[in-house]
Tab-separated table of N, CA, C and O in Angstrom:
chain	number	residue	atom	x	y	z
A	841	UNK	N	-110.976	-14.295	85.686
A	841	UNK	CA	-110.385	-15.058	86.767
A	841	UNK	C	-110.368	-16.545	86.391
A	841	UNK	O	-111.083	-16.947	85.472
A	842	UNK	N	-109.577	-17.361	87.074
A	842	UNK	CA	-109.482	-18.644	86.893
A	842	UNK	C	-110.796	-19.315	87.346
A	842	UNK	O	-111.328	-18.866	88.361
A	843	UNK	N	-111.509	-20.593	86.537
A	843	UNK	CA	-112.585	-21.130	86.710
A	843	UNK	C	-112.491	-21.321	88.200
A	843	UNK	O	-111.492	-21.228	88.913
A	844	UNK	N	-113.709	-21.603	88.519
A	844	UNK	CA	-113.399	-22.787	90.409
A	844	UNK	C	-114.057	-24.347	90.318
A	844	UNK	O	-115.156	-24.428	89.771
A	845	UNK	N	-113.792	-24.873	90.535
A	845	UNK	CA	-113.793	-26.250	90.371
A	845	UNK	C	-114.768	-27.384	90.365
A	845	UNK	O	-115.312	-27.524	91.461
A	846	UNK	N	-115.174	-28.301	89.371
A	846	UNK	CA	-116.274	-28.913	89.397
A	846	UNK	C	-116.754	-29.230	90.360
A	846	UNK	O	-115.980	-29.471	91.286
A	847	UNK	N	-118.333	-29.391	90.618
A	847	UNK	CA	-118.710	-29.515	91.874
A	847	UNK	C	-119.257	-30.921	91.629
A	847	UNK	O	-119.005	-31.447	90.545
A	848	UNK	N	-120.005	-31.595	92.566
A	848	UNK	CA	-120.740	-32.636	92.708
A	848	UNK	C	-120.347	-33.956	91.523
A	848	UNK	O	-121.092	-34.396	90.648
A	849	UNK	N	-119.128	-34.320	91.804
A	849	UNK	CA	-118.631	-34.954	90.474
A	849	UNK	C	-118.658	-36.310	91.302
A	849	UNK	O	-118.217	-36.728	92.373
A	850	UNK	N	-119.531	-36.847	90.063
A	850	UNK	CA	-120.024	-38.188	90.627
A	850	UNK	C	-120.050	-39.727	89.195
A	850	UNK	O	-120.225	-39.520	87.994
A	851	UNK	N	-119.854	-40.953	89.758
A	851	UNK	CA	-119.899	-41.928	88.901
A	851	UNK	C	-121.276	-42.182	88.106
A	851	UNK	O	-122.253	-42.237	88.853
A	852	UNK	N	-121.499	-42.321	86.946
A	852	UNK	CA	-122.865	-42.095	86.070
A	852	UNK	C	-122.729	-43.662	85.675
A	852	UNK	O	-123.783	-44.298	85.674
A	853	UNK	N	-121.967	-44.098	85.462
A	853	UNK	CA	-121.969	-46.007	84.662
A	853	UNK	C	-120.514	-46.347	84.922
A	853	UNK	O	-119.447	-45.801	84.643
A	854	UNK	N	-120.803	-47.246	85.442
A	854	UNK	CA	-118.962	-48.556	84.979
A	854	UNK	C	-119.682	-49.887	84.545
A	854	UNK	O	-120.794	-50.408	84.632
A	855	UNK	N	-118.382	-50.158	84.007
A	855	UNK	CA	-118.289	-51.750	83.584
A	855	UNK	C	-116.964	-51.811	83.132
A	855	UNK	O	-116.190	-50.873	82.942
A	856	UNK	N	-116.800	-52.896	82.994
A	856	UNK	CA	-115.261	-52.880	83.447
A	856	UNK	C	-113.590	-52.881	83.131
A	856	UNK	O	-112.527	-53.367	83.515
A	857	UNK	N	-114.356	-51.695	81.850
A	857	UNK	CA	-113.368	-51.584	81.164
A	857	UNK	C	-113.365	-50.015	81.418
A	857	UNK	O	-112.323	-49.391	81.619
A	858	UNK	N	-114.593	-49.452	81.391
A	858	UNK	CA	-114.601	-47.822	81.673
A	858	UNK	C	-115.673	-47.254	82.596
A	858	UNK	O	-116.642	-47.973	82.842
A	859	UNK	N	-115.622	-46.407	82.969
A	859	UNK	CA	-116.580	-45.336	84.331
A	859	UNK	C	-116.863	-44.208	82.997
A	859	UNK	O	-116.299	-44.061	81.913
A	860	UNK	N	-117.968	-43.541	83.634
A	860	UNK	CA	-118.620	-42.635	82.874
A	860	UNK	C	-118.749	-41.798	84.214
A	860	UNK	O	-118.976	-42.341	85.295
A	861	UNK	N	-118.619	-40.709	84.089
A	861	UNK	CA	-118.250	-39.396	84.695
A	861	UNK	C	-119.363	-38.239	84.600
A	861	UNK	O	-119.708	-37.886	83.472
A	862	UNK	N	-120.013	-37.555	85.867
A	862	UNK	CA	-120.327	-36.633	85.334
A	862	UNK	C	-120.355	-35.304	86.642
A	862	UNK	O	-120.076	-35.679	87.781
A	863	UNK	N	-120.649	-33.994	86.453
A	863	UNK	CA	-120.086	-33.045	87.561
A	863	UNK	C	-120.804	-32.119	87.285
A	863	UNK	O	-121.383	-32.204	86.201
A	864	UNK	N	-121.050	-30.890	88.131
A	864	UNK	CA	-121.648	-29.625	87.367
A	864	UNK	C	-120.488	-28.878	87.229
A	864	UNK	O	-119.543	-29.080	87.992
A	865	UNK	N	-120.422	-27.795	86.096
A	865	UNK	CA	-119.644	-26.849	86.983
A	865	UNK	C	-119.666	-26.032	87.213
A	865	UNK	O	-120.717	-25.413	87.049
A	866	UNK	N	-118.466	-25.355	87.804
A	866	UNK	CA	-118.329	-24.276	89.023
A	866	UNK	C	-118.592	-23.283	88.125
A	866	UNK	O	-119.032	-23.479	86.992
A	867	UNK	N	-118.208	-21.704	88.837
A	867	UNK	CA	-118.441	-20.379	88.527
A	867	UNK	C	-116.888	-20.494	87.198
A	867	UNK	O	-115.696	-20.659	87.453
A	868	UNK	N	-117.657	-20.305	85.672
A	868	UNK	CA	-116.220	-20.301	84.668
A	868	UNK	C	-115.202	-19.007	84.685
A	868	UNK	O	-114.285	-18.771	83.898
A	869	UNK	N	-115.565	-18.376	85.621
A	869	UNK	CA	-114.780	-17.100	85.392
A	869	UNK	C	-114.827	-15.927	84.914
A	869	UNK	O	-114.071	-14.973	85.096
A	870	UNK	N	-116.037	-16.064	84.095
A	870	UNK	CA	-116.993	-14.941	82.576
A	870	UNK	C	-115.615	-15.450	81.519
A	870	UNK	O	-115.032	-14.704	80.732
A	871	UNK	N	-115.297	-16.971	81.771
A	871	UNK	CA	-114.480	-17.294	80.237
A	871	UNK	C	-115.007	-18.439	80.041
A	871	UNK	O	-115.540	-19.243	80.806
A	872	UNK	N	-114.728	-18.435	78.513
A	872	UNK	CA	-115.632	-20.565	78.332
A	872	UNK	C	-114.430	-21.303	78.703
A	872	UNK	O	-113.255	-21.063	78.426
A	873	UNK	N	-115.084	-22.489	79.558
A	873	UNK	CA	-114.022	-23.809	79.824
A	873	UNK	C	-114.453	-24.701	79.504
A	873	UNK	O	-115.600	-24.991	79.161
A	874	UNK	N	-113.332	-25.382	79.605
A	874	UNK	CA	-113.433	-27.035	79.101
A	874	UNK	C	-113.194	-27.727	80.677
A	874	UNK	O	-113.413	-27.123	81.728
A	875	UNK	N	-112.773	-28.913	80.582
A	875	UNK	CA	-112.374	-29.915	81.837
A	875	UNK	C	-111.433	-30.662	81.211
A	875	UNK	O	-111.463	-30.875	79.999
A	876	UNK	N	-110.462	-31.144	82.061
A	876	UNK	CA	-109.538	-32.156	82.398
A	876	UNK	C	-109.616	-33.000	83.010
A	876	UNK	O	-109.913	-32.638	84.149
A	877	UNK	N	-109.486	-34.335	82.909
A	877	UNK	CA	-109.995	-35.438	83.096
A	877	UNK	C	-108.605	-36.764	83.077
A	877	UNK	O	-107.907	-37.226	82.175
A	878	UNK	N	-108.694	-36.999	84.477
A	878	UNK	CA	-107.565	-37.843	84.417
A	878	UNK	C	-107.776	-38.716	84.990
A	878	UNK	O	-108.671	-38.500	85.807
A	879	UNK	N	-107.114	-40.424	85.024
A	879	UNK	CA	-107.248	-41.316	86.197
A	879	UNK	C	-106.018	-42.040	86.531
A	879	UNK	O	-105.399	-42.216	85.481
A	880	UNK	N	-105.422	-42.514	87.487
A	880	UNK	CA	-104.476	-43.274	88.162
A	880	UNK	C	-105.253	-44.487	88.742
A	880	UNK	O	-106.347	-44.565	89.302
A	881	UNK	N	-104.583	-45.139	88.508
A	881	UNK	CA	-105.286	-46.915	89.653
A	881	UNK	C	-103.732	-47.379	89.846
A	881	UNK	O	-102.665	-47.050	89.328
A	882	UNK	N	-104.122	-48.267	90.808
A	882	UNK	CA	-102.959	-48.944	91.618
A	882	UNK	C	-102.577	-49.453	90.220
A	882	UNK	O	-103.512	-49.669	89.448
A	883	UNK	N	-101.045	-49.720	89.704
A	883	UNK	CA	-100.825	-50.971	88.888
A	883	UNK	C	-101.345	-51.147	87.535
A	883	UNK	O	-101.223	-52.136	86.813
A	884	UNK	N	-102.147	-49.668	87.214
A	884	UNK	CA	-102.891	-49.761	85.782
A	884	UNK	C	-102.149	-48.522	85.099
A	884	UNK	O	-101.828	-47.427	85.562
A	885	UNK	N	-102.044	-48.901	84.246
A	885	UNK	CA	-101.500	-47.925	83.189
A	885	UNK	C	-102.790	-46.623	82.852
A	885	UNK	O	-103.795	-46.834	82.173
A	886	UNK	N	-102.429	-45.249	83.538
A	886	UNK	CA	-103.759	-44.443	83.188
A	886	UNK	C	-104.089	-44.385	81.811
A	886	UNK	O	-103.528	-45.020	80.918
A	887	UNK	N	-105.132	-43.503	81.675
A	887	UNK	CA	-105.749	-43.482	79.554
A	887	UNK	C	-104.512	-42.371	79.851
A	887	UNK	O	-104.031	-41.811	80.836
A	888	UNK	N	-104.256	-42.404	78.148
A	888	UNK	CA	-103.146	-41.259	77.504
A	888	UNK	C	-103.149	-39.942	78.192
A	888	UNK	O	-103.853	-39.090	77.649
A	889	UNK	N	-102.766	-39.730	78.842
A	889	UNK	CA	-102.319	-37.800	79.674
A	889	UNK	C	-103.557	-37.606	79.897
A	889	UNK	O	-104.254	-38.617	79.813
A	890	UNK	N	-104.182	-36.438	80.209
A	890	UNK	CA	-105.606	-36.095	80.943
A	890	UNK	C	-106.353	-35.694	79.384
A	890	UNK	O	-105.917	-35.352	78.285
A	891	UNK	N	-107.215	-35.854	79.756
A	891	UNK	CA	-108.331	-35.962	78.492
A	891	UNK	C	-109.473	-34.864	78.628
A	891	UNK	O	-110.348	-34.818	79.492
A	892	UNK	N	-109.227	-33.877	77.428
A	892	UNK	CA	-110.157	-32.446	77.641
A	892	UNK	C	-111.380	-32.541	77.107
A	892	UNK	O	-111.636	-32.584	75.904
A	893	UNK	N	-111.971	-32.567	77.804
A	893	UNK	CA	-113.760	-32.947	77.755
A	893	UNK	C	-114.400	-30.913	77.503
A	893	UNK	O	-114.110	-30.007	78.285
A	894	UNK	N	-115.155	-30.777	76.377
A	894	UNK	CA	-115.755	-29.918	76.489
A	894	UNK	C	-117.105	-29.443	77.741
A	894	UNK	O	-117.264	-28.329	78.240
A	895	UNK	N	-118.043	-30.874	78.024
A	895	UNK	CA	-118.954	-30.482	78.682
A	895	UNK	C	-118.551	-31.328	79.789
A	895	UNK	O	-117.568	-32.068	79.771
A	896	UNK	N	-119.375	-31.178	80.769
A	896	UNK	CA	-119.733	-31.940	82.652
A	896	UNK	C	-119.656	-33.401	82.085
A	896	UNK	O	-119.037	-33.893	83.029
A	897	UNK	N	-119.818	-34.301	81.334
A	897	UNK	CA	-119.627	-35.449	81.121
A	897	UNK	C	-118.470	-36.058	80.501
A	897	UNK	O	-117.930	-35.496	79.547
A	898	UNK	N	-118.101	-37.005	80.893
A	898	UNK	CA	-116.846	-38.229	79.743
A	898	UNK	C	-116.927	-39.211	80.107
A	898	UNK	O	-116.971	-39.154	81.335
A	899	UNK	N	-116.991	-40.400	79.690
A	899	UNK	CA	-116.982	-41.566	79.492
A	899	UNK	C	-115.047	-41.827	79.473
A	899	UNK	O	-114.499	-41.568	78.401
A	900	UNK	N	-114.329	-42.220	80.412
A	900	UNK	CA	-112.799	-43.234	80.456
A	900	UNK	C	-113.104	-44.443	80.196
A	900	UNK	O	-113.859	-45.135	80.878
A	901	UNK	N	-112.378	-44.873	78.908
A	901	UNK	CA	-112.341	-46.192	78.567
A	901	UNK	C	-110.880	-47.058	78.712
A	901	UNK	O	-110.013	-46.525	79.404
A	902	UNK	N	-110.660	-48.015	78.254
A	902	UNK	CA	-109.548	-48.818	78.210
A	902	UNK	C	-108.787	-48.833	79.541
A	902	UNK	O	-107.569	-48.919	79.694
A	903	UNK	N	-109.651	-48.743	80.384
A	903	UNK	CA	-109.158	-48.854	82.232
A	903	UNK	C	-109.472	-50.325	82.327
A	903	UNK	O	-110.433	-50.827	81.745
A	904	UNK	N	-108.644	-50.986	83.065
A	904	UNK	CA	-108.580	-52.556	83.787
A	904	UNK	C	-109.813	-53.032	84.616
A	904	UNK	O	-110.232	-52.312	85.523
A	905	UNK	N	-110.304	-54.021	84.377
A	905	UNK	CA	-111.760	-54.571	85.233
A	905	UNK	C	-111.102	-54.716	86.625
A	905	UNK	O	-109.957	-55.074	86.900
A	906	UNK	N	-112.239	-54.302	87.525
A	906	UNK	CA	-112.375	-54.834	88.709
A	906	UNK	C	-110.848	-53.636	89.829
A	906	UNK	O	-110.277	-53.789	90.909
A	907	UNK	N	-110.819	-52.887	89.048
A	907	UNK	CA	-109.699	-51.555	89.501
A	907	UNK	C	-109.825	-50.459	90.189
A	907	UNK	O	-110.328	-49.695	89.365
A	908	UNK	N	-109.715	-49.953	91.036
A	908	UNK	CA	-109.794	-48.417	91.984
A	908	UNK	C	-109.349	-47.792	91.057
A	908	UNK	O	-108.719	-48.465	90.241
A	909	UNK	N	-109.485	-46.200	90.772
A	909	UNK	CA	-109.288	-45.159	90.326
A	909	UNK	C	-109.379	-43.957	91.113
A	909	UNK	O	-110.231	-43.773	91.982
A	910	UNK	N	-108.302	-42.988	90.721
A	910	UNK	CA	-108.288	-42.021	91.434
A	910	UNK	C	-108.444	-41.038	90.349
A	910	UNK	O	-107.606	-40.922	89.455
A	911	UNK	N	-109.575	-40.293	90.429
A	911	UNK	CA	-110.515	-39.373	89.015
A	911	UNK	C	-110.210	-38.328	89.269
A	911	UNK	O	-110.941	-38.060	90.222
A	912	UNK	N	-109.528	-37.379	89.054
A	912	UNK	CA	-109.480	-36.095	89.046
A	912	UNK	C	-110.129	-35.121	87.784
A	912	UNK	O	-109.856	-35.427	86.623
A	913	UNK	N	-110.787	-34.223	88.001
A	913	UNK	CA	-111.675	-33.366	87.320
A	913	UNK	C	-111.282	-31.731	87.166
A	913	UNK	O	-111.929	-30.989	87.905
A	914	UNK	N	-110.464	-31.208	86.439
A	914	UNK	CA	-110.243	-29.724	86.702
A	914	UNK	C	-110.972	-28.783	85.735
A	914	UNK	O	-111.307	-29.088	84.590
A	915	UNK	N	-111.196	-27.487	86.394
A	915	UNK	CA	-111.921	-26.434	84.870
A	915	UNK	C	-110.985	-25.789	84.823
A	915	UNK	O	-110.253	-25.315	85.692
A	916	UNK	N	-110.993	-25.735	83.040
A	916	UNK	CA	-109.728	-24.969	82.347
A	916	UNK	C	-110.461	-23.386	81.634
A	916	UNK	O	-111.304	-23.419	80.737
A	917	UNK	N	-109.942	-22.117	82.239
A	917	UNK	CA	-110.317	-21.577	80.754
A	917	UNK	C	-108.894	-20.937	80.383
A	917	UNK	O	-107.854	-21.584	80.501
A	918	UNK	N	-108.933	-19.551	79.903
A	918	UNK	CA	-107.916	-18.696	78.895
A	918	UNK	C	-107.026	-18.372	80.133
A	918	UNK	O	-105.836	-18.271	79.837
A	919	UNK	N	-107.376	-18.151	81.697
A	919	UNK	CA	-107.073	-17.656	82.946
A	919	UNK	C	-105.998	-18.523	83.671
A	919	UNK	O	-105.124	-17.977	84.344
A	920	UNK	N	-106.063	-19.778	83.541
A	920	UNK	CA	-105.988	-21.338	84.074
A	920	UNK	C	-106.772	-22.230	84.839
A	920	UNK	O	-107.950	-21.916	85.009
A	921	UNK	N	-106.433	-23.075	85.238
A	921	UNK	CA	-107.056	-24.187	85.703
A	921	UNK	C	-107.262	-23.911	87.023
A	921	UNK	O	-106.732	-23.077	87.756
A	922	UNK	N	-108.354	-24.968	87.281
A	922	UNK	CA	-109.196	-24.429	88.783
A	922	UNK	C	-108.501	-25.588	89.613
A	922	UNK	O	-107.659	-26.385	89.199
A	923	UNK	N	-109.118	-25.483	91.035
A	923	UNK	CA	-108.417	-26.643	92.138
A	923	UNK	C	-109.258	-27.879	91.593
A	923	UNK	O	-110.415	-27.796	91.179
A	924	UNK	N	-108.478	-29.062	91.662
A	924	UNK	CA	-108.799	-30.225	91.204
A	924	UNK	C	-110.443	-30.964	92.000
A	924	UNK	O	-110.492	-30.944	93.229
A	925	UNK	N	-111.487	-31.475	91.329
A	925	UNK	CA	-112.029	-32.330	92.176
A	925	UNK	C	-111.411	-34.036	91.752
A	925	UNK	O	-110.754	-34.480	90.810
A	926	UNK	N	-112.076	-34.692	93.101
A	926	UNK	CA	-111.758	-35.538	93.371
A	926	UNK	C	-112.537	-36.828	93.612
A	926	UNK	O	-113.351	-36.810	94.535
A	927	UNK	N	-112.348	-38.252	92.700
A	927	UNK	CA	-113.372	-39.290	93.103
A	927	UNK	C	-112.986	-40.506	93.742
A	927	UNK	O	-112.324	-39.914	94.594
A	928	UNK	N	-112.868	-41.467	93.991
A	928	UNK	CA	-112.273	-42.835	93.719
A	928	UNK	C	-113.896	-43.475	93.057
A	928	UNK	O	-115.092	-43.294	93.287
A	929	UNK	N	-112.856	-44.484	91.920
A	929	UNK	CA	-114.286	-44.969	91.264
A	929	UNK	C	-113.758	-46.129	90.894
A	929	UNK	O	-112.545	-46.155	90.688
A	930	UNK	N	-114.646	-47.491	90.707
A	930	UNK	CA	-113.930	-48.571	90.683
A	930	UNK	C	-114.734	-49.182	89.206
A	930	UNK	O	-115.831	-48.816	88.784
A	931	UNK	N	-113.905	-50.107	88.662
A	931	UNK	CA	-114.707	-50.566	87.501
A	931	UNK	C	-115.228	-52.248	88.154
A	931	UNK	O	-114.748	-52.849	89.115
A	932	UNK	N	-116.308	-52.657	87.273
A	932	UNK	CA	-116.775	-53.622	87.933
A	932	UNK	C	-116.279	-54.616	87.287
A	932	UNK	O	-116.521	-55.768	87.647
């Protein structure tokens, strides 16, 4: 079955160029997943397309100081992708 979706996904470090990310996750399906990892901010150019993180952690860099972000977190396995979580996270 398709993964279900990171849980408790929360900000671990910013400064103000990047946020550090981290989440548990959900039930994988009985398949191995990875995560997807994306951000939008008002007026900022996001990092390159969503970024596949093997484990619960990633570090986004080259994000704009002092910026809102809208973090989305999905689990991927062989099945597809789970419902998105969701953060706003700001760099300092």
């Amino acid at each position: 079955d398709r993964p279900d979706p990171p849980q408790n996904l929360r900000v671990s470090g910013v400064t103000p160029t990047s946020l550090s990310l981290a989440w548990t996750p959900g039930f994988d399906g009985g398949l191995p997943q990875s995560f997807l990892v994306s951000a939008r901010g008002p007026g900022a150019p996001p990092p390159p397309a969503a970024i596949l993180a093997p484990g619960p952690t990633l570090t986004l860099g080259g994000l704009r100081p002092a910026t809102p972000y809208d973090v989305t977190v999905r689990a991927r396995n062989a099945r597809g992708d789970s419902a998105a979580a969701v953060i706003r996270a700001v760099t300092s």
